[in-house]
PDB file of C-alpha atoms in Angstrom:
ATOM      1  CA  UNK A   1       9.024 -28.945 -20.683  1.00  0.00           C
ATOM      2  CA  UNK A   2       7.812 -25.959 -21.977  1.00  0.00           C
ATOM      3  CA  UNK A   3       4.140 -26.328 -20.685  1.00  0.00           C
ATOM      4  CA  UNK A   4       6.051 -27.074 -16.814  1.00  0.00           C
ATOM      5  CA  UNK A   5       8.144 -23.970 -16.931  1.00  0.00           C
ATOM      6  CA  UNK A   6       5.131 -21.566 -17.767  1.00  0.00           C
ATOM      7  CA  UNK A   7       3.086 -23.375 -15.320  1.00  0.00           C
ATOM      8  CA  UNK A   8       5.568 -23.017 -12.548  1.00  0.00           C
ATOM      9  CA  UNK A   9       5.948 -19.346 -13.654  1.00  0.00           C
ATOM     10  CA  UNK A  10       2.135 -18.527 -13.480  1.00  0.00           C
ATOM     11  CA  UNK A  11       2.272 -20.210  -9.652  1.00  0.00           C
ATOM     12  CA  UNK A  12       4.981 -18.129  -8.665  1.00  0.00           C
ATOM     13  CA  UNK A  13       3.211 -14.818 -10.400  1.00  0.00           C
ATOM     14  CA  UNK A  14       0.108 -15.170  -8.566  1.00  0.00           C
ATOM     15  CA  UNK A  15       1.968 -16.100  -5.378  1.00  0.00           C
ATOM     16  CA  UNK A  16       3.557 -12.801  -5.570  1.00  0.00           C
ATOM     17  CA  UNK A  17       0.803 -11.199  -7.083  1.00  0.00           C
ATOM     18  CA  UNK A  18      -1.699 -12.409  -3.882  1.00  0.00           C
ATOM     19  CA  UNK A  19       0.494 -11.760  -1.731  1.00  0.00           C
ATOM     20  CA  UNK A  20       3.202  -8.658  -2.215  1.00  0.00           C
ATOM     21  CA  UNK A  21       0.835  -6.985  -4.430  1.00  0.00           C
ATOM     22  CA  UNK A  22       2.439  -7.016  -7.324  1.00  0.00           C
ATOM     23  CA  UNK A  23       0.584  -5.394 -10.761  1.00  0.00           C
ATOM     24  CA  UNK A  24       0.896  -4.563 -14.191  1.00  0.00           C
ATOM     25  CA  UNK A  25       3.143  -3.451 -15.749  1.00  0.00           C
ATOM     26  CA  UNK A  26       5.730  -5.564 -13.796  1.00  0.00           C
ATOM     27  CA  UNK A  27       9.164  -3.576 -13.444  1.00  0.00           C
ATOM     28  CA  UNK A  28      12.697  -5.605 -13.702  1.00  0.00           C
ATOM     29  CA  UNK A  29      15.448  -4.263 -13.435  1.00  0.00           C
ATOM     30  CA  UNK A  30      18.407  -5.828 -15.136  1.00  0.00           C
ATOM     31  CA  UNK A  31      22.141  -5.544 -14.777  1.00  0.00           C
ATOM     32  CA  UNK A  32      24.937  -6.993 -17.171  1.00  0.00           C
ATOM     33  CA  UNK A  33      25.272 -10.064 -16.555  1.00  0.00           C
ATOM     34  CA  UNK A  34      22.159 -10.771 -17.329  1.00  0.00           C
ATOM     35  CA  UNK A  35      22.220  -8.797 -20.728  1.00  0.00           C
ATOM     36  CA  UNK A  36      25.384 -10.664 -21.782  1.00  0.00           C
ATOM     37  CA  UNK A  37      23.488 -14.099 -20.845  1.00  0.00           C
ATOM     38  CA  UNK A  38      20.264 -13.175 -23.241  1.00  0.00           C
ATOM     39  CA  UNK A  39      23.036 -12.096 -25.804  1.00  0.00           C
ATOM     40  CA  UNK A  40      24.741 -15.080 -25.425  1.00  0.00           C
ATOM     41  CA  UNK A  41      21.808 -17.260 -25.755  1.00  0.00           C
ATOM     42  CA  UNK A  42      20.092 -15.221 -28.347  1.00  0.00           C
ATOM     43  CA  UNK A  43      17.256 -14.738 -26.463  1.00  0.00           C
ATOM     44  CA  UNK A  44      14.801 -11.638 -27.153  1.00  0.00           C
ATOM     45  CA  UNK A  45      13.987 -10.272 -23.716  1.00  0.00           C
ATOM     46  CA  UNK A  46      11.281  -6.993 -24.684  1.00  0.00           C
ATOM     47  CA  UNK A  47      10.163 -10.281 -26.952  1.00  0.00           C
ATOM     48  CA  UNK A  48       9.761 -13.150 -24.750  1.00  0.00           C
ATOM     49  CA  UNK A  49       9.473 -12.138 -21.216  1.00  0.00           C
ATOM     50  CA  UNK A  50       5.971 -10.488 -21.268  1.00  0.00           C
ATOM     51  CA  UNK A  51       4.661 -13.998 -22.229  1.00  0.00           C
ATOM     52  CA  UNK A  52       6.818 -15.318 -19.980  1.00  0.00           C
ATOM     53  CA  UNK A  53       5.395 -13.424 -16.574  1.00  0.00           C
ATOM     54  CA  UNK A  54       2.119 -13.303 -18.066  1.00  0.00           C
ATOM     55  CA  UNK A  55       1.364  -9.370 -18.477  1.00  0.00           C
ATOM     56  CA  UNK A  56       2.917  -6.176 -19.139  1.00  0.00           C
ATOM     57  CA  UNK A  57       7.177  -5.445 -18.762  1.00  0.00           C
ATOM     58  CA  UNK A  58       8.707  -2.659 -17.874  1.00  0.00           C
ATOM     59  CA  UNK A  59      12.889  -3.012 -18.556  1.00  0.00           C
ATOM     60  CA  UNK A  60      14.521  -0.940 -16.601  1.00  0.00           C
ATOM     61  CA  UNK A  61      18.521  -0.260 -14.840  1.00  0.00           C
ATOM     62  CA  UNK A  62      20.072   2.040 -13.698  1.00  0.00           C
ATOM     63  CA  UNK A  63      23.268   4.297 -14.144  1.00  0.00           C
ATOM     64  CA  UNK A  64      25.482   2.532 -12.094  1.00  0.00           C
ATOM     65  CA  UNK A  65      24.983  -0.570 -13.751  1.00  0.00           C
ATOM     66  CA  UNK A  66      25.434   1.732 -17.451  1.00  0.00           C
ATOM     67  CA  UNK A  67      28.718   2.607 -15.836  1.00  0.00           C
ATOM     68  CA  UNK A  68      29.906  -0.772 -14.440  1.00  0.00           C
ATOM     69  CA  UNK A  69      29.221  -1.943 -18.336  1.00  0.00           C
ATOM     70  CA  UNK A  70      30.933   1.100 -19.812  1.00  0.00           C
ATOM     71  CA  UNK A  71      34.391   0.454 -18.012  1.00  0.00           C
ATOM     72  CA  UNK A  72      34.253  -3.055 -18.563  1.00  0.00           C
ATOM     73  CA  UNK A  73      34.828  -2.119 -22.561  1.00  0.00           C
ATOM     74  CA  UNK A  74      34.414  -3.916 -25.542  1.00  0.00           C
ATOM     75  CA  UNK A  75      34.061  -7.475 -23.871  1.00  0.00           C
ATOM     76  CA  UNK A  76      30.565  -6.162 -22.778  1.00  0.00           C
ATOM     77  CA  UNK A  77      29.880  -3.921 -25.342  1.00  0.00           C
ATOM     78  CA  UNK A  78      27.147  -6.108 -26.810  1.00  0.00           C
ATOM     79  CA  UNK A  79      25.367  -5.764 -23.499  1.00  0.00           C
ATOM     80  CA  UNK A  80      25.841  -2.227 -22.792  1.00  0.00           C
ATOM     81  CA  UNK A  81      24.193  -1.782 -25.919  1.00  0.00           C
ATOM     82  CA  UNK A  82      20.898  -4.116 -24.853  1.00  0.00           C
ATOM     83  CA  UNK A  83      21.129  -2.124 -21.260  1.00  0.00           C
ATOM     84  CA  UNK A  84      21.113   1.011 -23.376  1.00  0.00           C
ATOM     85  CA  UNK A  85      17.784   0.269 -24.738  1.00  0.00           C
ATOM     86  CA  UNK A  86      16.101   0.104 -21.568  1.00  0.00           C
ATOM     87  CA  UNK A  87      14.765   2.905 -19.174  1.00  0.00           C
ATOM     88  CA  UNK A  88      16.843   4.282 -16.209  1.00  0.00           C
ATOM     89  CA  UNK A  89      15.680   4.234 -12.420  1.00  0.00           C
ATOM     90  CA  UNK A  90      17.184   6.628 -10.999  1.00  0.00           C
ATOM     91  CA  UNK A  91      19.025   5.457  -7.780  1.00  0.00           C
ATOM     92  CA  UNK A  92      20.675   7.174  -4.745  1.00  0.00           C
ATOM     93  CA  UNK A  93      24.000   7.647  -6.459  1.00  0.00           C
ATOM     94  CA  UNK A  94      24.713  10.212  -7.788  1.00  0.00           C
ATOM     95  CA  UNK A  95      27.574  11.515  -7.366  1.00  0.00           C
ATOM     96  CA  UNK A  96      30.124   8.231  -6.002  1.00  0.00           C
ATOM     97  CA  UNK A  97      28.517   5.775  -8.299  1.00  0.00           C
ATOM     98  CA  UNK A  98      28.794   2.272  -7.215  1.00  0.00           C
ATOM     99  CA  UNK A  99      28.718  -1.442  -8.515  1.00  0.00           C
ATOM    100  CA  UNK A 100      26.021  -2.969 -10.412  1.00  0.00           C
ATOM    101  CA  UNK A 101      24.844  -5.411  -7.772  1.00  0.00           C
ATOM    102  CA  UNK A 102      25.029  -2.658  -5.193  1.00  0.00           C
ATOM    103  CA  UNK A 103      22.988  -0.783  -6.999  1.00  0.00           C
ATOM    104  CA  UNK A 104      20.253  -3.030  -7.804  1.00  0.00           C
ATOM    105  CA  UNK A 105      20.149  -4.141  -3.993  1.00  0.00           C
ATOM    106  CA  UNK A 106      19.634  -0.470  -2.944  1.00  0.00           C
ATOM    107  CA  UNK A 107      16.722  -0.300  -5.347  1.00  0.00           C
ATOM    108  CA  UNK A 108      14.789  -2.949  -3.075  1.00  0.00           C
ATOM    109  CA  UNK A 109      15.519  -1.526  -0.056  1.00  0.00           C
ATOM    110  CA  UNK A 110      12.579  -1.074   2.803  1.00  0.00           C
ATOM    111  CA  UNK A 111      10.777  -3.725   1.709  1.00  0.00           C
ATOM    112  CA  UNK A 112      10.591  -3.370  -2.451  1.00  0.00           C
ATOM    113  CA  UNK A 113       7.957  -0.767  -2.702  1.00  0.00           C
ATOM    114  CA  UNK A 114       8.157  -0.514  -6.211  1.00  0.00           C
ATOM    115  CA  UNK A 115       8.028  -4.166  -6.734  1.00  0.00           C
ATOM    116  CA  UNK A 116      10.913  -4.619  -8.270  1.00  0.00           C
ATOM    117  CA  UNK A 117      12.173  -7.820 -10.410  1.00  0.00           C
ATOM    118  CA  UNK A 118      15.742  -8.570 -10.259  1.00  0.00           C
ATOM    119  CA  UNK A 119      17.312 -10.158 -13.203  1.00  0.00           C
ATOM    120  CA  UNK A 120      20.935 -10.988 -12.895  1.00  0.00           C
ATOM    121  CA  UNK A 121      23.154 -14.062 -13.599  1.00  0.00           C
ATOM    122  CA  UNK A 122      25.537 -13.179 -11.008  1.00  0.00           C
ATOM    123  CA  UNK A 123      25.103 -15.888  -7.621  1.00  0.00           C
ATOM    124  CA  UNK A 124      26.436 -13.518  -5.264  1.00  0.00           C
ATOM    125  CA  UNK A 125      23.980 -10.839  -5.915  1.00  0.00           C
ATOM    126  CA  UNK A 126      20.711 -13.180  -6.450  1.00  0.00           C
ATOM    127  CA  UNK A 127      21.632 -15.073  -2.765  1.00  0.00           C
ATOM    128  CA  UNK A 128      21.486 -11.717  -1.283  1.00  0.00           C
ATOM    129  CA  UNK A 129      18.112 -10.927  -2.758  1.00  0.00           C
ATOM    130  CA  UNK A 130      16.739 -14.090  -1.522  1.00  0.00           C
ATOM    131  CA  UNK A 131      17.620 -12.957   2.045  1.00  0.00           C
ATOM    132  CA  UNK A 132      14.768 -10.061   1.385  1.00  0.00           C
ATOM    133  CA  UNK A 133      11.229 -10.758   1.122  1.00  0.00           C
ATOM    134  CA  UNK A 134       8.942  -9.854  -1.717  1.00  0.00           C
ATOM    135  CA  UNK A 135      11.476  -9.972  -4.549  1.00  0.00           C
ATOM    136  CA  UNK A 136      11.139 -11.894  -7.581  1.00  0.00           C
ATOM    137  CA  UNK A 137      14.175 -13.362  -9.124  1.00  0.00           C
ATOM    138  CA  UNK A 138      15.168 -14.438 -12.738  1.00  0.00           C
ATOM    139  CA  UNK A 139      17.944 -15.413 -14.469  1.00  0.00           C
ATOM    140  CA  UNK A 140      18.867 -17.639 -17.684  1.00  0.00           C
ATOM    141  CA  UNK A 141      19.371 -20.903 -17.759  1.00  0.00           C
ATOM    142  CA  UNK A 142      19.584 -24.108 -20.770  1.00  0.00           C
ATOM    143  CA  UNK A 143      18.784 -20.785 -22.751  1.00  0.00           C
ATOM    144  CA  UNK A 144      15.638 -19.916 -21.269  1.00  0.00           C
ATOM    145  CA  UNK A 145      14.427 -16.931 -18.920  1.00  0.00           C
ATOM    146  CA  UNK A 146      13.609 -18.947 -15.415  1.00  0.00           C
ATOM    147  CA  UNK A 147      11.387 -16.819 -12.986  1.00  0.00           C
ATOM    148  CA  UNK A 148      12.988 -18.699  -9.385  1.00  0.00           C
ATOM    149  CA  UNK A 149      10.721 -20.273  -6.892  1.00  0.00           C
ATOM    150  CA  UNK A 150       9.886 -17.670  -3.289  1.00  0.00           C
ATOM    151  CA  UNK A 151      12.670 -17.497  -1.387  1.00  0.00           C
ATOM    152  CA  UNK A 152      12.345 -19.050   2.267  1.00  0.00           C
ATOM    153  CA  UNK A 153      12.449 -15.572   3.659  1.00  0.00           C
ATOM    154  CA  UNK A 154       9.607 -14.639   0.939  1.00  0.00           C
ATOM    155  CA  UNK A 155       7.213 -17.656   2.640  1.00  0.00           C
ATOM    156  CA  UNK A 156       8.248 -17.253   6.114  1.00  0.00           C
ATOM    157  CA  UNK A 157       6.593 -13.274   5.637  1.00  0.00           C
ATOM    158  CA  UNK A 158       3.691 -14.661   4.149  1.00  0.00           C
ATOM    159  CA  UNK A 159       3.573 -17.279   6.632  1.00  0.00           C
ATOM    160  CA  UNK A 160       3.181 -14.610   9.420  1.00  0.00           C
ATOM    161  CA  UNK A 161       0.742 -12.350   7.219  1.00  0.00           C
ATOM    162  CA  UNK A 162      -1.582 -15.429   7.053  1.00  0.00           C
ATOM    163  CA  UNK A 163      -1.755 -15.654  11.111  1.00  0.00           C
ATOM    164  CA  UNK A 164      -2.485 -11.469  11.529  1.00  0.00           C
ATOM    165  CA  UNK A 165       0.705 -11.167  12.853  1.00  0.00           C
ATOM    166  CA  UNK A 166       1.809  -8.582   9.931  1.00  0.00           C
ATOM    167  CA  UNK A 167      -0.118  -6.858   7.866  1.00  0.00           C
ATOM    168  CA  UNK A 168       1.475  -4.954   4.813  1.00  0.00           C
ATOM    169  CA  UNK A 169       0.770  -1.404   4.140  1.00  0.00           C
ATOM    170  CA  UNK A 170      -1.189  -1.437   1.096  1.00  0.00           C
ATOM    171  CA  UNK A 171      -3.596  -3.948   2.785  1.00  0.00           C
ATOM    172  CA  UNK A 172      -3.892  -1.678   5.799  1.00  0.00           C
ATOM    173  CA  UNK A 173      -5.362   0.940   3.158  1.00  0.00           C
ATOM    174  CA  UNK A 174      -7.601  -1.610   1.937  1.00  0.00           C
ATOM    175  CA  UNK A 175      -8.898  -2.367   5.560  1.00  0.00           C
ATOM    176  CA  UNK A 176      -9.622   1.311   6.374  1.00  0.00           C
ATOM    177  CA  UNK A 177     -11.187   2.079   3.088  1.00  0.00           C
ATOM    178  CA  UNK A 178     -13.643  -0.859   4.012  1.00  0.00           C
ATOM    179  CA  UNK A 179     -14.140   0.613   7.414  1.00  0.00           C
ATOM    180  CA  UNK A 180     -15.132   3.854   6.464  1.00  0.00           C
ATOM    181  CA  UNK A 181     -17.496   1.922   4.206  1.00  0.00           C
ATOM    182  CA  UNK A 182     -19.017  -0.094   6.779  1.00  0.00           C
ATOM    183  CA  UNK A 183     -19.077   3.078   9.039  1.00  0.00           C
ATOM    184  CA  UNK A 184     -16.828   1.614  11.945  1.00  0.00           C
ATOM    185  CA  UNK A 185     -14.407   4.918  11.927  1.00  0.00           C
ATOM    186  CA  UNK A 186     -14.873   7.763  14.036  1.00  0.00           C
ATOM    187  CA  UNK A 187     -16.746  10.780  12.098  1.00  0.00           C
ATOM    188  CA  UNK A 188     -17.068  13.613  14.058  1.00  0.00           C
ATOM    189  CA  UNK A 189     -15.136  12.856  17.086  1.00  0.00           C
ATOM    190  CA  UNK A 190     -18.256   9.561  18.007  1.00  0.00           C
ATOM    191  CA  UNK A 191     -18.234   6.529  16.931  1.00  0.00           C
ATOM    192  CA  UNK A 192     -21.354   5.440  14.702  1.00  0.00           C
ATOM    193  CA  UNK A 193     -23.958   3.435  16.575  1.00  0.00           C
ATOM    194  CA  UNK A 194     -25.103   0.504  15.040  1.00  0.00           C
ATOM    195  CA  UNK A 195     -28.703   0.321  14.958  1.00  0.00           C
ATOM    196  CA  UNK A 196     -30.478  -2.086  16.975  1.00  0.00           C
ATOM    197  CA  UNK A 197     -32.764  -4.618  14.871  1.00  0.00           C
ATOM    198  CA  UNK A 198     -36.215  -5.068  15.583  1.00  0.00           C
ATOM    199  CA  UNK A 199     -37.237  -7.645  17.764  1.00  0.00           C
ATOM    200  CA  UNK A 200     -39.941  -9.928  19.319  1.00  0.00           C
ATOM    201  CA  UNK A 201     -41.163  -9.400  22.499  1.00  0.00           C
ATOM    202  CA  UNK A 202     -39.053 -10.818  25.826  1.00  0.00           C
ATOM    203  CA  UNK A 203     -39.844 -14.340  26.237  1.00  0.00           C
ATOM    204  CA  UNK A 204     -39.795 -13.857  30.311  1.00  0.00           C
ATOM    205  CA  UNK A 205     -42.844 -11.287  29.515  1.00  0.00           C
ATOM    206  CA  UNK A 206     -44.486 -13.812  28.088  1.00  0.00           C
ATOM    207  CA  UNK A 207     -44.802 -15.813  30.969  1.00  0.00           C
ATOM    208  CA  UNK A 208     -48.079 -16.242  33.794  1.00  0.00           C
ATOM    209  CA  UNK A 209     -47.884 -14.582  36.320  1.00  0.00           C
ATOM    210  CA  UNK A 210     -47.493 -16.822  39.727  1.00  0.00           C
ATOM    211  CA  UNK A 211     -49.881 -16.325  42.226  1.00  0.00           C
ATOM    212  CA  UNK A 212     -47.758 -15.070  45.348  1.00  0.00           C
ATOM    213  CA  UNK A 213     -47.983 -17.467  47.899  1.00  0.00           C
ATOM    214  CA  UNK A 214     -48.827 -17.392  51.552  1.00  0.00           C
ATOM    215  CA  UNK A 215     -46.402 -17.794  54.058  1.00  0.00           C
ATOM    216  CA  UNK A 216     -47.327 -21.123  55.731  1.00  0.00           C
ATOM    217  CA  UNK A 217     -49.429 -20.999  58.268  1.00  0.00           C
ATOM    218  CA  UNK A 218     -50.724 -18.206  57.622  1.00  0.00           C
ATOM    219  CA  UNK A 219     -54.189 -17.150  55.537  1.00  0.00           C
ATOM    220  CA  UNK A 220     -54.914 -13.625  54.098  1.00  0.00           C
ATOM    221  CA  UNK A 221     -56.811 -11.336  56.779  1.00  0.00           C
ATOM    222  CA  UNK A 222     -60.088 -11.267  54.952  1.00  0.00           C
ATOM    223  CA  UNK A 223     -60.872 -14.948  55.742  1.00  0.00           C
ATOM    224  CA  UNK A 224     -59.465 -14.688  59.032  1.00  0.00           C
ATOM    225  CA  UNK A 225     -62.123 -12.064  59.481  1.00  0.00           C
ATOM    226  CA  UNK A 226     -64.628 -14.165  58.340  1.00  0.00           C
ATOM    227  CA  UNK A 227     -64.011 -16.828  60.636  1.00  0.00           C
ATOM    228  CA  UNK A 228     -64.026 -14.732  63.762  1.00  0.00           C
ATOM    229  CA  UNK A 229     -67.314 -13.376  62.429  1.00  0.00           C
ATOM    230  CA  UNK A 230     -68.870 -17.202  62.556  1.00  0.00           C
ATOM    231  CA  UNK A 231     -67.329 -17.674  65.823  1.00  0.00           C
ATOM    232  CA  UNK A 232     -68.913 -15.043  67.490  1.00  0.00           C
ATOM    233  CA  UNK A 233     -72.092 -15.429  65.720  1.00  0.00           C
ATOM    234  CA  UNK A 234     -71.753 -18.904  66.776  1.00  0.00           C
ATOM    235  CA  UNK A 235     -71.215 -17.868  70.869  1.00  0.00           C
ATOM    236  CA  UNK A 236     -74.061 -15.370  70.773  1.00  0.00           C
ATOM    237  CA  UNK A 237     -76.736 -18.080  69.555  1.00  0.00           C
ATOM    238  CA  UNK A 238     -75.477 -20.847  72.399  1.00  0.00           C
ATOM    239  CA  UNK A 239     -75.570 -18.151  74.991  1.00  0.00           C
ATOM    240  CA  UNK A 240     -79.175 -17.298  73.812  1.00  0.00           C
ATOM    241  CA  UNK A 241     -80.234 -20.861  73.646  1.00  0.00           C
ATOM    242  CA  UNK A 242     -79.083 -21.468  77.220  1.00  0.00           C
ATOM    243  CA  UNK A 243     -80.958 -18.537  78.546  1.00  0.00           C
ATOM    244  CA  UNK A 244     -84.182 -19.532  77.180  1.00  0.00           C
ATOM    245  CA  UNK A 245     -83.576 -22.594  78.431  1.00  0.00           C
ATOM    246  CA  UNK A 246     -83.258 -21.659  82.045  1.00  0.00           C
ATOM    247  CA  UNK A 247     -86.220 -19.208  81.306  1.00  0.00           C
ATOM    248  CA  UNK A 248     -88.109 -22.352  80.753  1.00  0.00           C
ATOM    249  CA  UNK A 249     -86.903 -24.433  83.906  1.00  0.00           C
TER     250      UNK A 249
END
């Protein structure tokens, strides 16, 4: 079982990973239900989830979800002292602080561009972040950390990446860096001209020339000459012959 759940977490790593862009150290952020869960469960989450997600954790929350635990008193106090121990995003609240879950879901706003993981055992909040793409979700269960399959709005965005109808902005920097590589931006106001490989000569050069043909009927002037030539020739010695011979009679 063990084996399975590590295997299914690697696949859905490197789906994110290939896709969202998601790199060491991984961030989660983590609110209290989730901290009373691992408490609960004895489970050792600075321990265990690096091996887990395969690679570097950041734990993080945020002050809002410090607060939510702090008026909630000693029931959570366990928690609040695990939530303690981790580093603090700072969010957009700060003066009307808000609930937990509404702070996390501000924190993956406009497309999660700190790629954040959300870690929460409360249903409500985790169906919401399953309606945004590009955010990994875990939560406890049978007392073990369980990184949750892509959401269906997570594949349909991939889905669309894969037929160049979106492209996401860290792969549009990747594209232009390779441009300016290849040398297929404008420098200079003009585009670069690629240069033209050497080649062999045109085929149609290669080719005989036809002799240009005579219209029909017809024969070029210099044998026309020729004939007319004969022909007179031809009249001058008859009319010669026939004078001598009446000479003679």
């Amino acid at each position: 079982m063990k084996l399975t759940r590590q295997k299914h977490a690697k696949k859905n790593m490197g789906f994110y990973k290939n896709n969202f862009g998601f790199r060491e150290p991984f961030q989660v952020l983590l609110d209290g239900t989730f901290c009373q869960a691992a408490l609960r469960n004895k489970i050792q989450i600075r321990e265990q989830l690096p091996g887990y997600l395969g690679g570097a954790v950041q734990l993080c929350t945020t002050r809002c979800v410090l607060k939510e635990l702090q008026a909630l008193g000693k029931a959570l106090y366990g928690a609040k002292l695990i939530a303690q121990s981790f580093q603090v995003r700072n969010c957009s609240h700060h003066k009307d602080l808000v609930s937990g879950s509404g702070c996390l879901l501000s924190m993956i706003e406009e497309g999660n561009p700190h790629h954040f993981f959300i870690a929460t055992q409360d249903q409500a909040l985790a169906n919401k972040v399953k309606k945004k793409a590009g955010v990994p979700l875990l939560f406890i269960i049978q007392n073990t950390m369980v990184l949750d399959k892509p959401s269906t709005k997570s594949l349909a965005v991939v889905q669309k990446l894969q037929t160049n109808q979106l492209v996401p902005e860290y792969q549009k920097q990747s594209i232009v860096q390779l441009k300016e590589q290849e040398g297929l931006t404008k420098q200079g106001g003009e585009k670069r001209r690629k240069r033209k490989r050497a080649g062999g000569p045109n085929p149609l050069s290669c080719l005989k020339k036809k002799k240009k043909k005579t219209q029909e009927g017809q024969e070029p002037s210099s044998e026309k000459k020729k004939r007319r030539k004969r022909k007179r020739n031809r009249v001058k010695a008859e009319a010669m012959q026939s004078v001598q011979k009446n000479e003679e009679e």
